[in-house]
Structure formats: C-alpha cells, structure tokens
XYZ file of C-alpha atoms in Angstrom:
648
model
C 13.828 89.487 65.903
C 15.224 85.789 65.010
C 18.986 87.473 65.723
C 17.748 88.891 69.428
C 16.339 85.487 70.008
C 19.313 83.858 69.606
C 20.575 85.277 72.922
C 18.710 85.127 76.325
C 17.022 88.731 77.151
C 13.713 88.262 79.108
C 14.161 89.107 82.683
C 13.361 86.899 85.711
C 10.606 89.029 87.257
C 7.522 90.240 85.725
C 4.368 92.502 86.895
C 1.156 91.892 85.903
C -1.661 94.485 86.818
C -5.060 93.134 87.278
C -8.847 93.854 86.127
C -9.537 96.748 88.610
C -10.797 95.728 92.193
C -13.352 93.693 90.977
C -14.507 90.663 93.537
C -13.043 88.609 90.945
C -9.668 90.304 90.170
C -7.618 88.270 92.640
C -9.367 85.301 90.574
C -7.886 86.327 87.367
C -4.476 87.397 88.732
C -4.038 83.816 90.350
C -5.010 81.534 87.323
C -2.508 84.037 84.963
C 0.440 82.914 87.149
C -0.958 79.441 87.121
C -1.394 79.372 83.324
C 2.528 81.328 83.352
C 4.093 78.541 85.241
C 2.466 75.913 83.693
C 3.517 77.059 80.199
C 7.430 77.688 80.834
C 7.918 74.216 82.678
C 5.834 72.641 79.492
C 7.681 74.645 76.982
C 11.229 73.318 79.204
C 9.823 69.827 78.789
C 9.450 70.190 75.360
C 13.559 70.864 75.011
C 14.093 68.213 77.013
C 12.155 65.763 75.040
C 13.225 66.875 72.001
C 17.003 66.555 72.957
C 16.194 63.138 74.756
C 14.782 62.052 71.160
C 17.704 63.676 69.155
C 19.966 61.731 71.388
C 18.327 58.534 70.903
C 17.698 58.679 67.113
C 21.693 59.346 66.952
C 21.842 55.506 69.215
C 23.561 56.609 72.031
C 24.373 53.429 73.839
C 22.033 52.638 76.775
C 20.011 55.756 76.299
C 16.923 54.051 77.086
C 18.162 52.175 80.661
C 15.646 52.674 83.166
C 17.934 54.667 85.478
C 18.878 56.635 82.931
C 15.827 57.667 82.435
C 14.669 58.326 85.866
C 18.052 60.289 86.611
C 16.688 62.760 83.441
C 13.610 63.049 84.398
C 14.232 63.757 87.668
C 16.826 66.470 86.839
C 14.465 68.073 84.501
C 11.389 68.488 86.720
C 13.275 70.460 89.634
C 15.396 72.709 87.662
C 12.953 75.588 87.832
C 11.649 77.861 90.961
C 8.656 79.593 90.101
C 7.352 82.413 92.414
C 4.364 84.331 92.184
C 2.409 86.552 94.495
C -1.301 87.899 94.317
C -0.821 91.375 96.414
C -1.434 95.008 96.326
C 2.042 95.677 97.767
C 4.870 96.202 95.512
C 7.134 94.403 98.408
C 5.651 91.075 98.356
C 7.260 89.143 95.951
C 10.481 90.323 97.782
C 9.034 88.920 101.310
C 7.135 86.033 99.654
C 10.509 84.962 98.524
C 12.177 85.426 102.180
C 10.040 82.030 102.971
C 11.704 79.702 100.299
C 12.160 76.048 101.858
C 15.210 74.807 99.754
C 14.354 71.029 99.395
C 17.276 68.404 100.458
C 18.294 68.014 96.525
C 22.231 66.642 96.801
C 22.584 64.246 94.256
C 25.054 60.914 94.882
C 27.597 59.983 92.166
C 30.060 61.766 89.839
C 29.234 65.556 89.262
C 28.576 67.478 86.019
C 31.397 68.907 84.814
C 30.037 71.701 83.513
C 27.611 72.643 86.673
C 29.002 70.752 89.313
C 25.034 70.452 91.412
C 23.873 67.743 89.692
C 25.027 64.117 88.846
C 26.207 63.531 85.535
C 23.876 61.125 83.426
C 24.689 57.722 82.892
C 23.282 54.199 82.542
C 23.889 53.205 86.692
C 22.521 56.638 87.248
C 25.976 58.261 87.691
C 26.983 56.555 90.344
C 30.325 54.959 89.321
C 33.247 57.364 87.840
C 34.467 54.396 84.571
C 30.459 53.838 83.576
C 30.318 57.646 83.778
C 33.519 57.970 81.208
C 32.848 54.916 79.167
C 29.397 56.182 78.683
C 29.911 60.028 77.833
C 32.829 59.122 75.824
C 30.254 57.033 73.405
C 27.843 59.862 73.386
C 30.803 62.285 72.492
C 31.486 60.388 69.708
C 28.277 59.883 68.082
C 27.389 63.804 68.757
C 30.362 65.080 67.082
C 29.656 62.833 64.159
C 26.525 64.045 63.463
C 27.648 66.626 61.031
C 27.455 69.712 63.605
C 31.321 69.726 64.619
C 32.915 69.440 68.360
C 29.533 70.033 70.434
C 30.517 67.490 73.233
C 34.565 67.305 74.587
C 35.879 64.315 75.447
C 36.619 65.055 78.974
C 32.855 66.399 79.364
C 30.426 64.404 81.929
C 26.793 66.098 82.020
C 23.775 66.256 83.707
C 20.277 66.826 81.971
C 19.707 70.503 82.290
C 23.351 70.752 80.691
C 22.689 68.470 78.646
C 19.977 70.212 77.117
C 21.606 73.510 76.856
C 24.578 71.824 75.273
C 21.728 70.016 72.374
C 19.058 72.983 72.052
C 21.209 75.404 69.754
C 21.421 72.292 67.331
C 17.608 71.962 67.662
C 16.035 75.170 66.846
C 14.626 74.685 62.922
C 13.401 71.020 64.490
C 11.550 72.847 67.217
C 10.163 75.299 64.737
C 11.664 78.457 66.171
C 12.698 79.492 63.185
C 16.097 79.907 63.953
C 19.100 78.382 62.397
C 21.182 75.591 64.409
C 24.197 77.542 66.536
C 26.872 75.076 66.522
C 29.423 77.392 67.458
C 30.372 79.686 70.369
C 33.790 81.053 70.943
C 35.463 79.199 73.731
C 37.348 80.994 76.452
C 40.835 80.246 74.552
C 39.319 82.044 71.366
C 38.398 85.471 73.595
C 41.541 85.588 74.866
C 43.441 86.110 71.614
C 41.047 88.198 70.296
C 43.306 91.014 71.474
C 46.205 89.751 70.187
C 44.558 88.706 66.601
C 43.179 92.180 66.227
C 46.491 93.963 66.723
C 48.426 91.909 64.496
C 45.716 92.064 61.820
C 45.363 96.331 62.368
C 49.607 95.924 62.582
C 49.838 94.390 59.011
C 47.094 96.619 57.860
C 48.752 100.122 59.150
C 51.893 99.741 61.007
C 52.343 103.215 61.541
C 48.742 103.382 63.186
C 49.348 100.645 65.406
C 52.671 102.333 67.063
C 50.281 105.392 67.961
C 47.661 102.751 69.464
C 45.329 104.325 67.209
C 41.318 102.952 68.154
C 39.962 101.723 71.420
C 39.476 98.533 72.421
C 41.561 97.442 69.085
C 44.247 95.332 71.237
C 46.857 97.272 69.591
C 48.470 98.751 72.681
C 49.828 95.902 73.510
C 51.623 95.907 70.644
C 53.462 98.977 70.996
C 57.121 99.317 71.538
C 57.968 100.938 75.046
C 57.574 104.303 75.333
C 56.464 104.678 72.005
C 55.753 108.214 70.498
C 55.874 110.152 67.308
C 57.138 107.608 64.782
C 60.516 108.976 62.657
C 60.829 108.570 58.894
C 63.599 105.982 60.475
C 61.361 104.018 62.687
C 58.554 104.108 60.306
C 60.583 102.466 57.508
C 61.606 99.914 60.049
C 57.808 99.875 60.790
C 57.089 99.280 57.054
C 59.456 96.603 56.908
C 57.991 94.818 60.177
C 54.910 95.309 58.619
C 55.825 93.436 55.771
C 56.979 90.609 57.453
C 53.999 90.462 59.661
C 51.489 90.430 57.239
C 53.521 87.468 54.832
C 53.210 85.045 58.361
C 49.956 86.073 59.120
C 48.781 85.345 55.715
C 50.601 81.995 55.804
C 49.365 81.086 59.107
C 45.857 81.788 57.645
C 45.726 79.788 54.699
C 46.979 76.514 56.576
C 44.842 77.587 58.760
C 41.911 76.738 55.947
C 44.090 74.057 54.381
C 43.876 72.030 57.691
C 40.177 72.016 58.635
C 40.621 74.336 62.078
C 37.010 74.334 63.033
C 35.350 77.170 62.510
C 31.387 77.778 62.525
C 29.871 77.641 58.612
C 29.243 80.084 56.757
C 31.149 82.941 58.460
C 32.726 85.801 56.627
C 36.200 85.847 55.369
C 36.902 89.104 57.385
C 35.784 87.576 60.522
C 37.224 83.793 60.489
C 40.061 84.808 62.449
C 38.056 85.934 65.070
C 35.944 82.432 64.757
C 39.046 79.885 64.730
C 39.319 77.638 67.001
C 41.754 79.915 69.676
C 44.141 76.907 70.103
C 45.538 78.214 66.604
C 47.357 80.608 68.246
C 49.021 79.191 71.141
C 52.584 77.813 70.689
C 52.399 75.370 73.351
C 49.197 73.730 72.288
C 49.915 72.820 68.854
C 53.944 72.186 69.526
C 52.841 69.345 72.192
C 50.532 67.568 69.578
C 53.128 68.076 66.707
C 55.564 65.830 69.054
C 53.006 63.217 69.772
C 52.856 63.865 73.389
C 48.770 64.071 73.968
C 46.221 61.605 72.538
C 44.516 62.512 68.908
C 41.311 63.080 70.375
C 42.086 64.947 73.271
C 40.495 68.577 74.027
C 43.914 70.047 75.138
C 45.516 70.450 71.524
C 44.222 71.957 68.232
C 41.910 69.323 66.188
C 42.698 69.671 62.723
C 41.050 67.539 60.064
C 43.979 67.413 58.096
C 46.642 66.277 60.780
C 49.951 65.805 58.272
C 49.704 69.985 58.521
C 50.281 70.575 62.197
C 54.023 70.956 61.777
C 53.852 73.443 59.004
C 51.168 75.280 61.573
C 53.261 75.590 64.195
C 56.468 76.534 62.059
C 54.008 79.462 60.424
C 52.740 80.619 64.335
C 56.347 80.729 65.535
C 57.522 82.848 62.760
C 54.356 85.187 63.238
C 55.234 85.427 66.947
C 58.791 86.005 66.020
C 57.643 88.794 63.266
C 55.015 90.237 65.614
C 57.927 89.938 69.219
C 55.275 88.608 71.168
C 52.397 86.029 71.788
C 48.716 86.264 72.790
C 48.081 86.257 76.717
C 46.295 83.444 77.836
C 43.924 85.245 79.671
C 40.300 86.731 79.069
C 37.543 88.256 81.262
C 33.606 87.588 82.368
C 32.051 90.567 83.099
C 28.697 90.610 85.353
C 26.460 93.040 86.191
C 23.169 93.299 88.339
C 20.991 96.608 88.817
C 21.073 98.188 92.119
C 18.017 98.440 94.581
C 15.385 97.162 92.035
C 12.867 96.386 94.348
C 13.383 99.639 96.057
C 12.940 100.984 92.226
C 9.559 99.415 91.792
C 8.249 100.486 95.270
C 8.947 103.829 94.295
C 7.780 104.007 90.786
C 4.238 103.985 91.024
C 3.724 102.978 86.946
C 5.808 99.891 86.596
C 5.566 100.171 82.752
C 8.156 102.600 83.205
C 10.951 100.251 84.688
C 10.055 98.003 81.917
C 10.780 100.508 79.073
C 13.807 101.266 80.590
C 15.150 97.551 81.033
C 13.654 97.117 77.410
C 15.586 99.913 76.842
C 18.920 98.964 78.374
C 19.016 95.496 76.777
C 18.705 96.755 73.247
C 21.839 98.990 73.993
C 23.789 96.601 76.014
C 24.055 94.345 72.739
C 25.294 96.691 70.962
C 27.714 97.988 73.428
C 28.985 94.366 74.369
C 29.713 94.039 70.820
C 31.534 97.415 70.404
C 34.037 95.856 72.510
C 34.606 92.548 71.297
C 32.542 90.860 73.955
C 30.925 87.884 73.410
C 26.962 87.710 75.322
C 25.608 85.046 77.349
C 22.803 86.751 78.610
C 21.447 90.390 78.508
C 18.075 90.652 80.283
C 16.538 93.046 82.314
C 19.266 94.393 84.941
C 21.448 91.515 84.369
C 24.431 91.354 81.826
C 26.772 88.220 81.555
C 29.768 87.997 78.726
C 33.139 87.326 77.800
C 35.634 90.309 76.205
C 39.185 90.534 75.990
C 41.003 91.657 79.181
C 41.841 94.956 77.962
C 37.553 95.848 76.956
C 36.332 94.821 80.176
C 36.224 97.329 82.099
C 35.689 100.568 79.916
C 32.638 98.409 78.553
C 31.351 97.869 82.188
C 31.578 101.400 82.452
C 29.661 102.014 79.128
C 27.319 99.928 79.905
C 26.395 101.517 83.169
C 25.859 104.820 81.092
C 23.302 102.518 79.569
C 21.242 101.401 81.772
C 20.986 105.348 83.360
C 20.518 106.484 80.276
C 17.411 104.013 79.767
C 16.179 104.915 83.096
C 16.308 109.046 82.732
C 15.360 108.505 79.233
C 11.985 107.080 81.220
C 11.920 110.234 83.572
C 13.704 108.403 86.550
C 17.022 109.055 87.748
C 19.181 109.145 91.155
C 18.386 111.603 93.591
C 22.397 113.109 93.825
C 22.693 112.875 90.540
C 26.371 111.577 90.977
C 27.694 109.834 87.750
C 24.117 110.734 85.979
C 23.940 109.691 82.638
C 24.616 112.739 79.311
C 22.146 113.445 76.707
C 18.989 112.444 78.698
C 16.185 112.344 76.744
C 13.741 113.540 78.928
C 13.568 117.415 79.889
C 13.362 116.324 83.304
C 12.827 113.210 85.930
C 9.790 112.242 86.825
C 11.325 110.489 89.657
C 14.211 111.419 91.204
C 14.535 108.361 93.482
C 16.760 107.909 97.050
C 18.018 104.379 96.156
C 19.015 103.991 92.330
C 18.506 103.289 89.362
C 22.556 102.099 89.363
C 24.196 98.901 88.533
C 27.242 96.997 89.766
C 29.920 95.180 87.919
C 31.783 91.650 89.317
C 34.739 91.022 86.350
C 36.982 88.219 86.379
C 40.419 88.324 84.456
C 40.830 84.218 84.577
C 43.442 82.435 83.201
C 41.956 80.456 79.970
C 43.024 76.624 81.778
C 40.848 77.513 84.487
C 37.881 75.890 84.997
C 35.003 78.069 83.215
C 32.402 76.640 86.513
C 34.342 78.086 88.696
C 35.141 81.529 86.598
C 31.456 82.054 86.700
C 30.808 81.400 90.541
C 33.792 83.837 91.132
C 32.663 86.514 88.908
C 28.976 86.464 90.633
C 30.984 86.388 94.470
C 32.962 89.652 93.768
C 29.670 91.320 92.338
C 27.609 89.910 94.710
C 29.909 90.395 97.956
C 32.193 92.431 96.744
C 30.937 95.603 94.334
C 27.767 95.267 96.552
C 28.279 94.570 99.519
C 31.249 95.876 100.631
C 31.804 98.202 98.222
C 28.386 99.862 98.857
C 26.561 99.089 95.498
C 27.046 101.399 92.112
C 30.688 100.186 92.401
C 32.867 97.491 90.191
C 35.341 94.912 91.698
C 38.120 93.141 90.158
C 39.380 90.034 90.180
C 42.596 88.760 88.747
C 43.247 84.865 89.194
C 46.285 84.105 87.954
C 47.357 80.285 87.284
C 49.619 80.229 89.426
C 46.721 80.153 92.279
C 47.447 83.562 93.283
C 45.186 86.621 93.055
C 44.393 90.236 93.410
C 41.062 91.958 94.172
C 40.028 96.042 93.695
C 36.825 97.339 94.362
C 36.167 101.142 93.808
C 32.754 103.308 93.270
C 32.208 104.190 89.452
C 32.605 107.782 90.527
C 33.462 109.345 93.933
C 33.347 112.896 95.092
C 36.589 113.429 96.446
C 38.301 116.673 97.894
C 39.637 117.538 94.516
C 35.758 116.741 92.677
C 34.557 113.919 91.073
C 36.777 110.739 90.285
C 36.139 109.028 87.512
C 37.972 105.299 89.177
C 37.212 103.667 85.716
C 39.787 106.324 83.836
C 41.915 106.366 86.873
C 42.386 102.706 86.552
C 43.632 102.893 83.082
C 45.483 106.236 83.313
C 47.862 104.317 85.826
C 47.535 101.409 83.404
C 49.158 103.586 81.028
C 51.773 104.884 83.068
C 52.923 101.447 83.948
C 55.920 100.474 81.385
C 58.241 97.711 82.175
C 61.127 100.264 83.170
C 58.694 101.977 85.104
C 56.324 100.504 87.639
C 57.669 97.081 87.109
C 56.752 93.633 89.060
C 60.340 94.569 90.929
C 59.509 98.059 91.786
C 55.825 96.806 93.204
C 57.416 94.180 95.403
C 59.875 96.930 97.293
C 56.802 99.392 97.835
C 55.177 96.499 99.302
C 58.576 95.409 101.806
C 57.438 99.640 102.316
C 54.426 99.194 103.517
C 54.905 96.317 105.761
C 57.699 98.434 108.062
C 55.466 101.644 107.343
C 52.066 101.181 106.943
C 51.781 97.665 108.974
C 48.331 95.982 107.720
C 48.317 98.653 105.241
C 46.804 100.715 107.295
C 47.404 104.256 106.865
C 47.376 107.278 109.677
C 44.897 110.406 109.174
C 46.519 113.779 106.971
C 47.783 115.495 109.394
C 51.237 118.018 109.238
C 52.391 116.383 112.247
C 51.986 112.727 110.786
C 51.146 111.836 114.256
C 50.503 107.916 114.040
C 47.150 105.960 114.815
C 46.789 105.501 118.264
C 45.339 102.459 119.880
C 41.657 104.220 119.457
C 42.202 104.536 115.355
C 40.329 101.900 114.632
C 43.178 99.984 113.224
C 43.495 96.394 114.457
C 45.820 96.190 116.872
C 45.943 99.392 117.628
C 49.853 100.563 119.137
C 51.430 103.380 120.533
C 53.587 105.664 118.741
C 56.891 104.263 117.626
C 59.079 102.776 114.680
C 56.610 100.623 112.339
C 53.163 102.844 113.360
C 51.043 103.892 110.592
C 52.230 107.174 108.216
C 50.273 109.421 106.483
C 49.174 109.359 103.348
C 51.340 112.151 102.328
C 54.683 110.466 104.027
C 53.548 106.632 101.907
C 53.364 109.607 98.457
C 56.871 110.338 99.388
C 58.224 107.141 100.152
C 56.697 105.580 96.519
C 58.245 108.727 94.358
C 61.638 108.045 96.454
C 61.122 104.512 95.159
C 60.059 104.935 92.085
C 63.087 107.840 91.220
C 65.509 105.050 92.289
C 64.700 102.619 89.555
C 67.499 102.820 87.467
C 66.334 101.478 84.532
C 64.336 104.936 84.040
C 65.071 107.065 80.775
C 64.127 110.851 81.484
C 64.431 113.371 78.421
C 67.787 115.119 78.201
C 65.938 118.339 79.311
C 63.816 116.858 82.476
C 65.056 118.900 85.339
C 65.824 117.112 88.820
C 62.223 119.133 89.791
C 60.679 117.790 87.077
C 61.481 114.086 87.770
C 60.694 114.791 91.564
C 56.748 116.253 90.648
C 56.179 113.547 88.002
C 57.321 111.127 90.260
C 54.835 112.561 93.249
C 52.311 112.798 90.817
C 52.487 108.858 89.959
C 53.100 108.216 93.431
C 49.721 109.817 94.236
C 47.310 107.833 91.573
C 49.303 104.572 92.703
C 47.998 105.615 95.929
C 44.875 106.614 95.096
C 44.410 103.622 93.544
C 45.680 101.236 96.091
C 43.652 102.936 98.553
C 40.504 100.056 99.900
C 37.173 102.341 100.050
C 35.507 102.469 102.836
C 37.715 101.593 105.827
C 38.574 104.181 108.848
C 41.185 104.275 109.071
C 42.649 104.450 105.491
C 43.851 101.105 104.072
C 45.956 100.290 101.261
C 46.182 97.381 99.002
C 48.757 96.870 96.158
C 46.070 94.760 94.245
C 45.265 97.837 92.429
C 48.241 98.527 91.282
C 48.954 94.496 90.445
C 45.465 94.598 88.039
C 46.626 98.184 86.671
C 49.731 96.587 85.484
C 47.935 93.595 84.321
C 45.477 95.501 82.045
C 48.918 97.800 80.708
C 49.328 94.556 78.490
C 52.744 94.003 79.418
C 53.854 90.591 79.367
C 53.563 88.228 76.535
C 52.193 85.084 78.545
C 49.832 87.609 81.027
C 51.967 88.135 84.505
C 50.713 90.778 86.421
C-alpha cells in the first residue's frame, strides 16, 4: 500500500449512489459532495502549510514579507476546480461542466518556470525579474543544504502549487503518511540513457547476446553492428575481446562514479545505481565543458560532483567507454500519455457503475507494472489516465501494452467494444455483459523530445497530439507521434492501433517497428528519404495521392484534393506508381550489399515489398483522397536507433 501511494492513482471523477428515493436522498447526496470538497482543499492546505513552515524553519530570507504571503495564499486557494452534481442522469456532470465560468486569473510578474500560469513567488510578489533570482537563488541554497540533495536548481523560479509539489516528497514521515521522504526522481537526462546504460551493461555481461539483440525493450539493438546476424567463431572472439574492453571502462567509469559523490538517491541497490545516477554522467559534452572551466560550479548544465578534483579522470573513463562501446547515448527520451476513450458514453451505458470502477481499479494495478516492464518511469496512473517517461525505443510497444490493459480490465468486467476490433486475449469473463457502441478504448499522445528541451513545454505537447491529434483527428483508439528534434524541426504520425485493411487486420504498432527494423544506414538512410521526398513533390504534389486504378488516371479537379488540376505532368499517381517509384529509389542506393545469391527478381520484390510498408506507413489516415507524409518514415528511422547523438 505505502509503495502505490507513493505515485498518484485516484481518478478525477467519482460516483456516488444515494439512499434510495427517499425525500431526503438529494439531502444526503448534496452534503457528501460538500463534506468531499471541503476535505481535499483542507487536506491541500495542510501541504501547503506544512511546506510554508518547512521553508521557514530552514530561514529562507524574507519568507514572512507580507506580499509574499498574500502571493501564496492566493495561489493556493484557486488551484483546485471542484464539480459536483446531484442528478439522476448519468450525463450531468458532463453538461454541468459545459457551464464553467473560467475566472480572469492572469497573474503579473515573472512566470514559474516549471508551470508557466502562475507568478513565481517572491518578496515584491514576483513582480521584478533580479528580486525574483536573488530571492530563489537564496532559497536554492538553503534547500539543497538541508541534507536531502539537489531538490531546487539554480535556474528554478516557482510558484506555490509548484512549490509544494517540489517540498511534499521531503515531507511525508512529518505529515504522518507513513511514507519515507522521495528525494529523488530521475530527470529527463537520466531516461534518456537508460537505453544506452542497459546495452552496455547486457554488452559486458553477454556480448554474444547483445549482437543477436537478445530481450525487448533491453536497448541493446542499438548496439548492434549493421546488418548483424549469426555471430562466427571469428566475430565472436572479436566480440569477446570487445567485451572485455567494455566491461574494464564501464567498471572504471563506475567506481569514480562512487569515488566522486554523483548524486544518486540513498539507499538504492548496487544493481540499480546506474540506472539512478545522475544522467549527466554519461554525456561527453556535459562533463568535458565543466572539466575546462567554461560554466559556473553551481550551475545545473554540468555534472555536480562532490568531489570536483575527479571530473577529469570522469571524463577520460566516459570517452574510453564510448570509444570501447563505438557509440554514445542519444540525448533523447519520450512522455507517453494516454486518456480512455468515450468514458462518459461508458458510464451512460453501463447501468452498474461499480463495474467501470473495477475495471479502472483494474487497469491501474497493471499499468504499473507494465510501465515498469519497460523502463518507464510513472507520474501518474489513475483511472483512464497514464502519464510517464521511458526510453525512446519502449514507448510505443508499452503504449500498445498498455492498451491491452485497460481492455483487458474492462472485458475482464463483462464490457467490451461492440466490433470487437483489437479486443483484448485471455478475457476473463465467458462473455460481455455489455458489448457497448462507443468503447471501452484508449488513446496514446507520445513525445520523443530532445532532453535540453524545456520539460513544460514536453508535457503541453504530449497532451496536444493526444488530445487533437490521436483523438481528434485520428478518430480516437489511435496513437500519434511526435518527434521534436533540437534543431526546432519535427515530425508527426498518427495511425489507429489496428485497422481492417483489404489484406485483414493491421497491427500499425508492429508495422511501425517492422519498418524500424528494416531501416539500416545503407538502407533507408536520411539521403535516400530526402530524394523520395524531391519524388513526391513532382509526383504526388501535396502528397496527395490518386485512387488504385490500372489506368492511374490522375485526380481531377472534383478529387477532393486542394487545388484540384487537370490531367498533366505533376498530377497525383497512384499508389501503386509512388510503390514503384520508392523500390526504383531505393534499388539505386549504391551503398546496398545483397547476398551473392540474391537474384535481380529477388532485389526487385524485396525492394516492392519495403516500398509498400514505407508507404503504408507514410500514408495520413483518414483523408480522401489518399495523402502521404514522410513523417512516418522520419520517426521509423528515429526509433531504428541509428545515430549516436539521435538524428532522425
């Protein structure tokens, strides 16, 4: 119970049923959701004046000011919204919500940095940008002193509600919870060289079973040598030997690692400290610019060690590792969210709402355990929602696990969907109770965001592409991807989990990675995807594609397509014609090593076949007439793990 409670799992709607029909039912039913909103905005104030006190007693300067005080207070009493309707039908909360008047709230002065709504605190009330520094760099300072590590960064500027969230972990045994302080949770740098850690570590382990990629969602892939098979007794020696040499730098690496104070939470297992370290250990750049004295001591950019005088034996260990190893970590990771489908359409049609509650219950047990089967790191798992952090490569298939999930909770309850597309295996029940129109399903919004970019703004991305992306354009059961790349530019793919196509069911999930694993540097390269794309522009213009036909007869001005034209050089081709044009592309790379015995047939129908799932893959769902994107194929290469610093 005290490990569940560490993470947030209650959902953000409940049902109550009342006393029968009773003249004074709607009595009781009214002073319950009095009494419930009274006791979570006490129980809030309670964290907040608990942090407020832990903060004083530690004599952060000016914490008393008046404004100060006010500018708290004033943060803390509107952060919640609290709902509640008295009614009969299951719609109302839905319609009693459809009248929210969102108050005028804009607050003046220097923003949080972690939020960016409210103001962050300080002694004028946040209004001018040096009192905000001069103050949050005091409060940094006495924080981090208290014995609890790095809690508050030096470049951080918060309001009261983050303020709080930041304190609270620290303040659980205080409080009586009966939990033990969290002073730790992997930072965005840490996740994304997970991957990277975990293949090295299986690589010095088993070198043999790291060239066959051996384990899912091990990292080790992107490890392996290009086209990488059966190993020889020749390669495997060299293996052995490789092996050798990465396991003496890794070990190194590791105990300077301990001899220097990285930060790493108390009390955590041997076995998993790598996993734990602060991630800047393993990024060249990071520790060489503080090894030549070009970034302030204190500054959140570099690896803080306590003992400094060891930084340049750090980074001498991490480039031989890299060297041993031929690669680095990427500097990318991914936030996955997810949101059930039609769930007020669920509970209008489910006439015992103890049922959707089991299988939420239900789903949030097993999403824990599934986030965790993939390296992912929680932020929240409750009711239909699911927020965390994995490594690039997890993402994904553990979206797609997770969906199995929640259906399986629901038919495990007796309610499933009515086509029974994508239904979950092993059902517990002999048969639904409900077989309902709209849902149960669940969408997915990930975000593959470069590490240096602003976690805020990861988060609001990662709820757009879910929110108008997998749902609403997309159509709902669906996942979209987002790849933002530091260099500002980007690539979006939204597909169902499963379509039925002419061919059956396909699985876009498996498709995704199955051209993933095509993609090899000789192969579908960065090159190769920027000709097909000079392709399309002359002949699919707007990426538009014409209808199958024999004929390829182009769209006509009453396609559909914007800007519709006349028949003529640059109109719209077929999708068979763009199948032919990306094989006759792909089968002039050059670069490509076919077995002695591949027949010229042979190379033609593999390269049709790859031609097709790029295609298929490229193809936007839902427009008429067929469009085409190359983001798909971008993100495919991206999650092939090619690439030591991450391009796509």
């Amino acid at each position: 119970m005290a490990q569940a409670s560490q993470l947030g799992t209650l959902p953000n709607r409940f049902r109550i049923d009342g006393p029968g029909d009773g003249p004074d039912a709607a009595k009781i039913l009214v002073e319950a959701a009095e009494a419930a909103a009274k006791g979570l905005q006490e129980t809030w104030e309670r964290l907040a004046t608990a942090t407020w006190g832990y903060l004083r007693d530690l004599g952060a300067p000016d914490w008393e000011s008046e404004k100060l005080h006010r500018q708290w207070q004033g943060q803390v009493q509107r952060q919640w919204e609290i709902t509640w309707v008295v009614s009969q039908d299951p719609a109302a909360m839905d319609q009693r919500k459809n009248w929210r008047v969102f108050p005028a709230t804009v607050e003046p002065g220097v923003r949080c940095s972690v939020c960016g709504e409210r103001s962050a605190l300080s002694p004028d009330g946040g209004a001018r940008h040096g009192e905000v520094r001069a103050f949050w760099t005091q409060v940094a300072r006495r924080v981090n002193r208290a014995g609890y590590g790095q809690q508050i960064r030096d470049e951080d500027r918060l309001c009261a509600v983050c303020t709080i969230k930041r304190i609270y972990p620290l303040l659980t045994e205080v409080l009586g919870h009966g939990l033990k302080p969290q002073t730790h949770y992997a930072s965005t740098v840490t996740i994304a060289a997970t991957e990277w850690v975990k293949g090295i570590i299986a690589m010095a382990r088993d070198q043999a079973g790291a060239e066959r990629g051996a384990g899912e969602g091990t990292g080790i892939a992107q490890l392996r040598e290009p086209g990488a098979g059966a190993v020889s007794s020749g390669r495997q020696n060299a293996g052995e030997v490789r092996s050798a040499k990465v396991k003496a730098a890794w070990d190194r690496l590791m105990d300077l690692a301990a001899q220097a104070g990285v930060q790493c939470p108390d009390g955590t297992p041997e076995e998993d400290r790598p996993f734990e370290y602060d991630g800047y250990l393993y990024y060249l750049d990071e520790l060489r610019d503080k090894a030549r004295g070009s970034g302030p001591a204190d500054s959140d950019d570099v690896l803080p060690l306590k003992n400094d005088s060891l930084r340049p034996e750090l980074l001498r260990a991490l480039r031989a590792l890299k060297e041993a190893v031929g690669d680095g970590p990427r500097p990318y990771y991914a936030l996955l969210a997810m949101d059930g489908d039609h769930m007020g359409a669920i509970l209008r049609q489910v006439t015992d709402p103890a049922l959707v509650s089991q299988a939420l219950a239900r789903f949030s047990a097993k999403a824990r355990q599934t986030v965790a089967r993939y390296d992912g790191r929680p932020i929240y798992l409750g009711g239909d929602d699911v927020l965390a952090f994995f490594p690039p490569k997890n993402a994904l298939r553990a979206a797609r696990d997770l969906r199995h999930d929640y259906l399986e909770s629901f038919a495990a309850v007796g309610i499933s969907h009515g086509d029974g597309l994508g239904a979950a295996p092993g059902r517990a029940t002999q048969g639904p109770a409900y077989r309902l129109e709209s849902g149960p399903s669940i969408s997915a919004g990930i975000v593959f965001a470069d590490m240096r970019e602003p976690l805020r703004d990861v988060i609001v991305s990662a709820h757009r592409v879910l929110d108008e992306i997998a749902k609403e354009k997309a159509g709902r059961d669906a996942f979209a991807l987002l790849l933002l790349k530091h260099s500002g530019s980007s690539a979006v793919l939204a597909k169902k989990w499963q379509e039925s196509l002419d061919h059956g069911v396909t699985d876009w999930v498996e498709e995704l990675y199955a051209l993933a694993q095509d993609i090899r540097p000789d192969e579908i390269s960065t090159g190769l995807l920027y000709s097909l794309q000079k392709l399309l522009d002359v002949f699919a213009p707007g990426g538009y594609l014409a209808e199958d036909s024999e004929s390829g007869d182009a769209a006509g001005p009453d396609s559909g397509a914007p800007g519709g034209r006349t028949a003529g050089a640059g109109d719209p081709r077929t999708r068979a014609q763009i199948v032919r044009l990306i094989a006759a592309e792909y089968l002039r790379n050059r670069l490509l090593a076919w077995p002695e015995d591949t027949s010229k047939q042979d190379q033609r129908e593999q390269a049709l076949s790859r031609a097709r799932r790029l295609l298929a893959v490229a193809t936007v769902p839902g427009g008429h007439p067929l469009r085409i994107s190359l983001d798909g194929p971008v993100i495919a290469r991206f999650l092939s793990g090619k690439g030591g610093k991450g391009e796509a």
